[in-house]
Amino acid sequence: AGTPPPPAGPALHAQLSRSKHGTQNAAIARRLHDLSSPGGAPLVLLELGAGRGGLSAAVVQASPAPAALRVLLFDRMKPRGCLDTHMAGRGAVVRRIKIDL
């Protein structure tokens, strides 16, 4: 009855690692973490054609300070199983903007 909730924590990390973009997501997350300054301005992440938000979720998952992240997801719809709530639960500020790209 109903759709199960999307994975979180280690299960999400395992799912992202298995995905076809897992390696790319991890590399981007590491690079963004390297570029961020501790105690500096929030890091704003824009994901165009976001789909479920997998790339942003990988960045939030890898971040030692997810509360310093501002995530803007752009897509024409909000798909089932999107990871917005998971990212917000880790402290990131998440906003999904529906727009036809």
Backbone as a ProteinNet text record, in pm:
[ID]
protein_1_A
[PRIMARY]
AGTPPPPAGPALHAQLSRSKHGTQNAAIARRLHDLSSPGGAPLVLLELGAGRGGLSAAVVQASPAPAALRVLLFDRMKPRGCLDTHMAGRGAVVRRIKIDL
[TERTIARY]
85.2	0	88.3	98	177.6	319.3	389.8	528.7	620.8	720.3	812	894.5	938.6	1018.1	1151.3	1209.4	1339.7	1445.6	1553.8	1658.4	1726	1785.7	1857.7	1986.5	2074	2198.7	2281.2	2330.4	2414.7	2345.4	2213.3	2141	2142.2	2126.1	2131.3	2271.5	2372.9	2510.6	2536.8	2491.2	2511	2437.7	2314.9	2237.2	2306.4	2355.1	2421.9	2552.5	2622.3	2747.5	2724.5	2610.3	2579	2525	2476.7	2414.7	2519.6	2471.4	2564.4	2641.3	2588.3	2655.7	2727.5	2729.9	2787	2929.1	3014.8	3154	3163.9	3086.3	3086.7	3034.6	2924	2867.7	2967.7	3036.5	3134	3249.1	3296.3	3405.7	3362.4	3242.2	3191	3173	3118.3	3098.7	3231.5	3335.3	3468.3	3523.2	3508.5	3561.5	3489.7	3357.2	3281.9	3320.3	3341.5	3384.7	3521.3	3610.8	3743.8	3734.1	3636.4	3622.2	3554.3	3477.2	3403.6	3498.3	3466.2	3550.5	3479.8	3551.3	3489.6	3448.4	3325.9	3278	3250.3	3265	3243.2	3097.6	3074.2	2939.4	2882.8	2750.9	2690.6	2724.9	2738	2762.6	2628	2606.5	2480.8	2502.1	2419.9	2428.4	2304	2322.6	2212.2	2219.9	2110.7	2108	1996.6	2036.2	1940.6	1905.1	1776.7	1733.7	1756.8	1718.5	1756.6	1699.9	1585.4	1525.4	1502.5	1548.2	1531.8	1624.9	1724.6	1819.3	1938.2	1975.7	2084.1	2218.3	2253.1	2381	2382.8	2276.7	2269.9	2271.3	2201.1	2199.2	2338.8	2416.3	2553.6	2638.8	2619.7	2695.5	2657.1	2526.8	2479.4	2530.6	2524.1	2569.2	2717.9	2798	2942.7	2985.6	2896.4	2932.7	2944.8	3054.2	3065.6	2975.7	2927.2	2841.6	2723.5	2628.7	2517.5	2431.6	2430.9	2350.2	2403	2526.3	2584.1	2551.1	2472.3	2438.2	2300.8	2291.7	2164.4	2147.6	2045.8	2026.9	1904.6	1924.6	1815.3	1806.3	1692.8	1671.6	1573.5	1614.9	1529.5	1492.7	1362.2	1315.6	1171.8	1121.7	984.7	881.5	925.2	833.1	908.2	834.8	893.3	863.7	965.6	941.4	917.1	856.5	841.9	978.6	986.6	1111.7	1222.4	1186.1	1291.3	1353.4	1471.8	1552.5	1550.8	1457	1449.4	1437.5	1344.2	1320.1	1441.9	1509	1631.2	1736.7	1756.5	1858	1820.6	1693.5	1647.6	1664.2	1641.2	1657.8	1800.7	1894.9	2036.6	2078.5	1986.8	2016.2	2031.2	2036.9	2050.8	1919.9	1929.8	1811.4	1783.7	1666.9	1635.9	1511.5	1521.4	1405.2	1400.3	1285.4	1265.5	1182.4	1230.8	1162.2	1119.9	988.3	935.6	934.3	1007.8	1019	1050.9	994.8	1025.5	1157.6	1257.7	1390.4	1399
-118.3	0	122.6	189	311.3	284.2	390.3	382.2	387.4	298.1	304.1	432.4	481.1	604.3	582.3	689	673.7	640	575.3	537.9	661.2	643.1	752	696.8	786.2	747.9	649.9	541.9	444	379.3	357.6	296.9	389.9	521.1	618.2	620.2	621.3	622.8	499.8	383.6	261.1	269.4	322.4	334.5	429.5	543.5	639.6	582.4	504.8	444.9	341.9	273.2	171.3	232.3	355.1	415.1	441.1	460	483.4	613.8	704.2	831.4	836.4	727	726.1	777.7	733.6	777.1	926.7	973	1115.4	1198.8	1155.8	1228.6	1240.4	1131.2	1132.6	1228.7	1229.9	1320.1	1466.2	1495.6	1633.2	1674.7	1585.2	1615.8	1645.5	1565.5	1590	1725.3	1757	1883.9	2003.8	1996.1	2104.6	2121.4	2009.2	2016.5	2085.1	2052.9	2116.4	2266.2	2309.5	2451.2	2532.3	2464.7	2538.2	2583	2696.8	2748.9	2728.1	2671.9	2650.3	2783.9	2792	2913.5	3026.3	2999	3102.5	3110.2	3174.8	3190	3052.9	3038.2	2910.1	2874	2747.9	2698.3	2676.7	2738.5	2725.7	2629	2526.7	2424.7	2432.2	2456.4	2458.5	2330.4	2256.3	2134.2	2148.8	2163.2	2177.5	2039.6	2018.8	1885.6	1787	1826.5	1756.9	1616.5	1590	1458.6	1436	1323.6	1291.8	1373.7	1438.2	1516.2	1434.4	1333.3	1242.9	1310.7	1400.7	1470.1	1555.6	1631.7	1715.9	1631.1	1518.4	1429.4	1375.1	1345.2	1298.1	1406.4	1531	1641.9	1660.9	1659.7	1675.9	1560.5	1438.8	1320.7	1330.8	1382.1	1389.9	1511.3	1606.4	1730.7	1712.6	1762.4	1758.7	1863.2	1960.7	2067	2090.2	1994.7	2010.1	2132.8	2183.7	2302.6	2426.3	2421.4	2534	2527.7	2427.9	2411.8	2468.6	2535.8	2583.5	2513.3	2429	2345.9	2393.7	2431	2470.5	2366.9	2298.5	2193.2	2242.1	2240.8	2286	2166	2150	2044.9	2074.7	2004.8	2030.6	1963.5	1871.8	1805.8	1756.3	1720	1659.9	1510.3	1429.1	1286	1213.7	1096.9	1010.5	972.8	957.6	912.2	1016	1144.1	1245.5	1255.4	1307.3	1306.6	1439.8	1527.3	1660.1	1651.4	1569.3	1557.4	1501.6	1406.5	1350.1	1458.5	1540.3	1646.4	1747.6	1785	1879.8	1819.8	1690.3	1622.5	1623.2	1635.8	1643.5	1787.2	1882.9	2021.3	2116.3	2064.2	2151.6	2225.8	2345.7	2422	2384.7	2326.2	2272	2340	2379	2434.9	2376.7	2325.9	2269.9	2368.7	2403.2	2498	2423.9	2422.7	2353.1	2451.5	2414.3	2498.8	2407.3	2437.6	2361	2412.2	2329.6	2369.8	2354.8
0	0	0	-114.1	-122.9	-167.4	-191.1	-235.9	-115.3	-106.9	6.3	0.1	115.7	116	46	-9.9	-74.2	29.4	-11.2	83.7	141.7	258.5	323.7	382.7	422.7	490.1	408.8	474.9	404.6	285.2	296.1	183.3	62.6	87.1	-22	-82.3	2.5	-46.9	-134.3	-90	-168.1	-301.4	-298.9	-422.9	-519.8	-470.3	-557.8	-611.5	-530.3	-574.3	-683.6	-678.1	-779.6	-907.3	-898.7	-1016.4	-1123.7	-1247	-1356.9	-1338.9	-1257.7	-1234.6	-1100	-1028.9	-894	-886.6	-977.6	-977.7	-1006.6	-1103.6	-1136.7	-1019.7	-959	-846.2	-732.5	-701.7	-592.8	-623.3	-747.9	-785.9	-776.9	-823.4	-816.3	-670.6	-588.3	-446.1	-378.4	-408.4	-349	-392.9	-519.9	-572.3	-510.6	-500	-438.4	-291.8	-223.9	-84.3	-74	-167.4	-168.7	-191.9	-272.4	-305	-194.7	-110.5	-7	102.8	161.4	268.7	402.3	500.8	631.8	693.6	740.1	803.7	707	576.8	476.1	434.6	322.9	268.9	233.2	238.8	200.9	55.6	30.7	-103.9	-170.8	-286.8	-359.7	-474.9	-479.2	-582.5	-668.6	-798.8	-895	-977.5	-979.5	-1060.3	-1163.5	-1290.7	-1400.8	-1454	-1483.3	-1525.9	-1413.1	-1292	-1169.6	-1155.6	-1215	-1193.9	-1045.4	-993.3	-851.3	-761.9	-820.5	-740.3	-692.7	-769.2	-729.5	-711.1	-800.9	-788.5	-662.4	-641.6	-522	-395.9	-398.1	-281.7	-252.4	-357.5	-337.3	-272.5	-315	-257	-110.6	-82.6	55.8	141.8	90	163.2	196	102.9	122.2	203.3	222.6	289.6	441	498.8	645	711.4	632.5	686.5	592	584.9	491.1	518.1	640.1	671.3	597.9	549.3	475.7	326.8	285.1	143.2	112.5	-0.6	-54.9	-189.1	-201	-319.3	-395.6	-522	-610.4	-722.1	-727.8	-826.4	-931.4	-1055.9	-1166.5	-1252.6	-1276.8	-1367	-1404.3	-1503.8	-1548.3	-1459.7	-1372.5	-1281.5	-1158.5	-1057.4	-937.4	-945.1	-973.3	-991.4	-859.4	-870.4	-753.4	-701	-572	-512.6	-515.6	-529.7	-531.5	-392.7	-386.5	-265	-190.5	-223.7	-162.2	-10	36.9	180.5	252.2	189.9	249.8	268.1	164	173.5	281.1	285.8	387.5	526.7	538.5	667.1	716.9	625.6	664.4	692.5	674.1	709.4	592.1	470.6	353.2	329	277.3	237.7	91.9	66.5	-66.1	-122.5	-248.5	-317.6	-458.1	-495.6	-630.3	-709.4	-826.7	-913.2	-1039.5	-1061.9	-1179.5	-1296	-1399.3	-1518.2	-1636.8	-1752.1	-1870.9	-1927.4	-1918.6	-1965.4	-2114.4
[MASK]
+++++++++++++++++++++++++++++++++++++++++++++++++++++++++++++++++++++++++++++++++++++++++++++++++++++

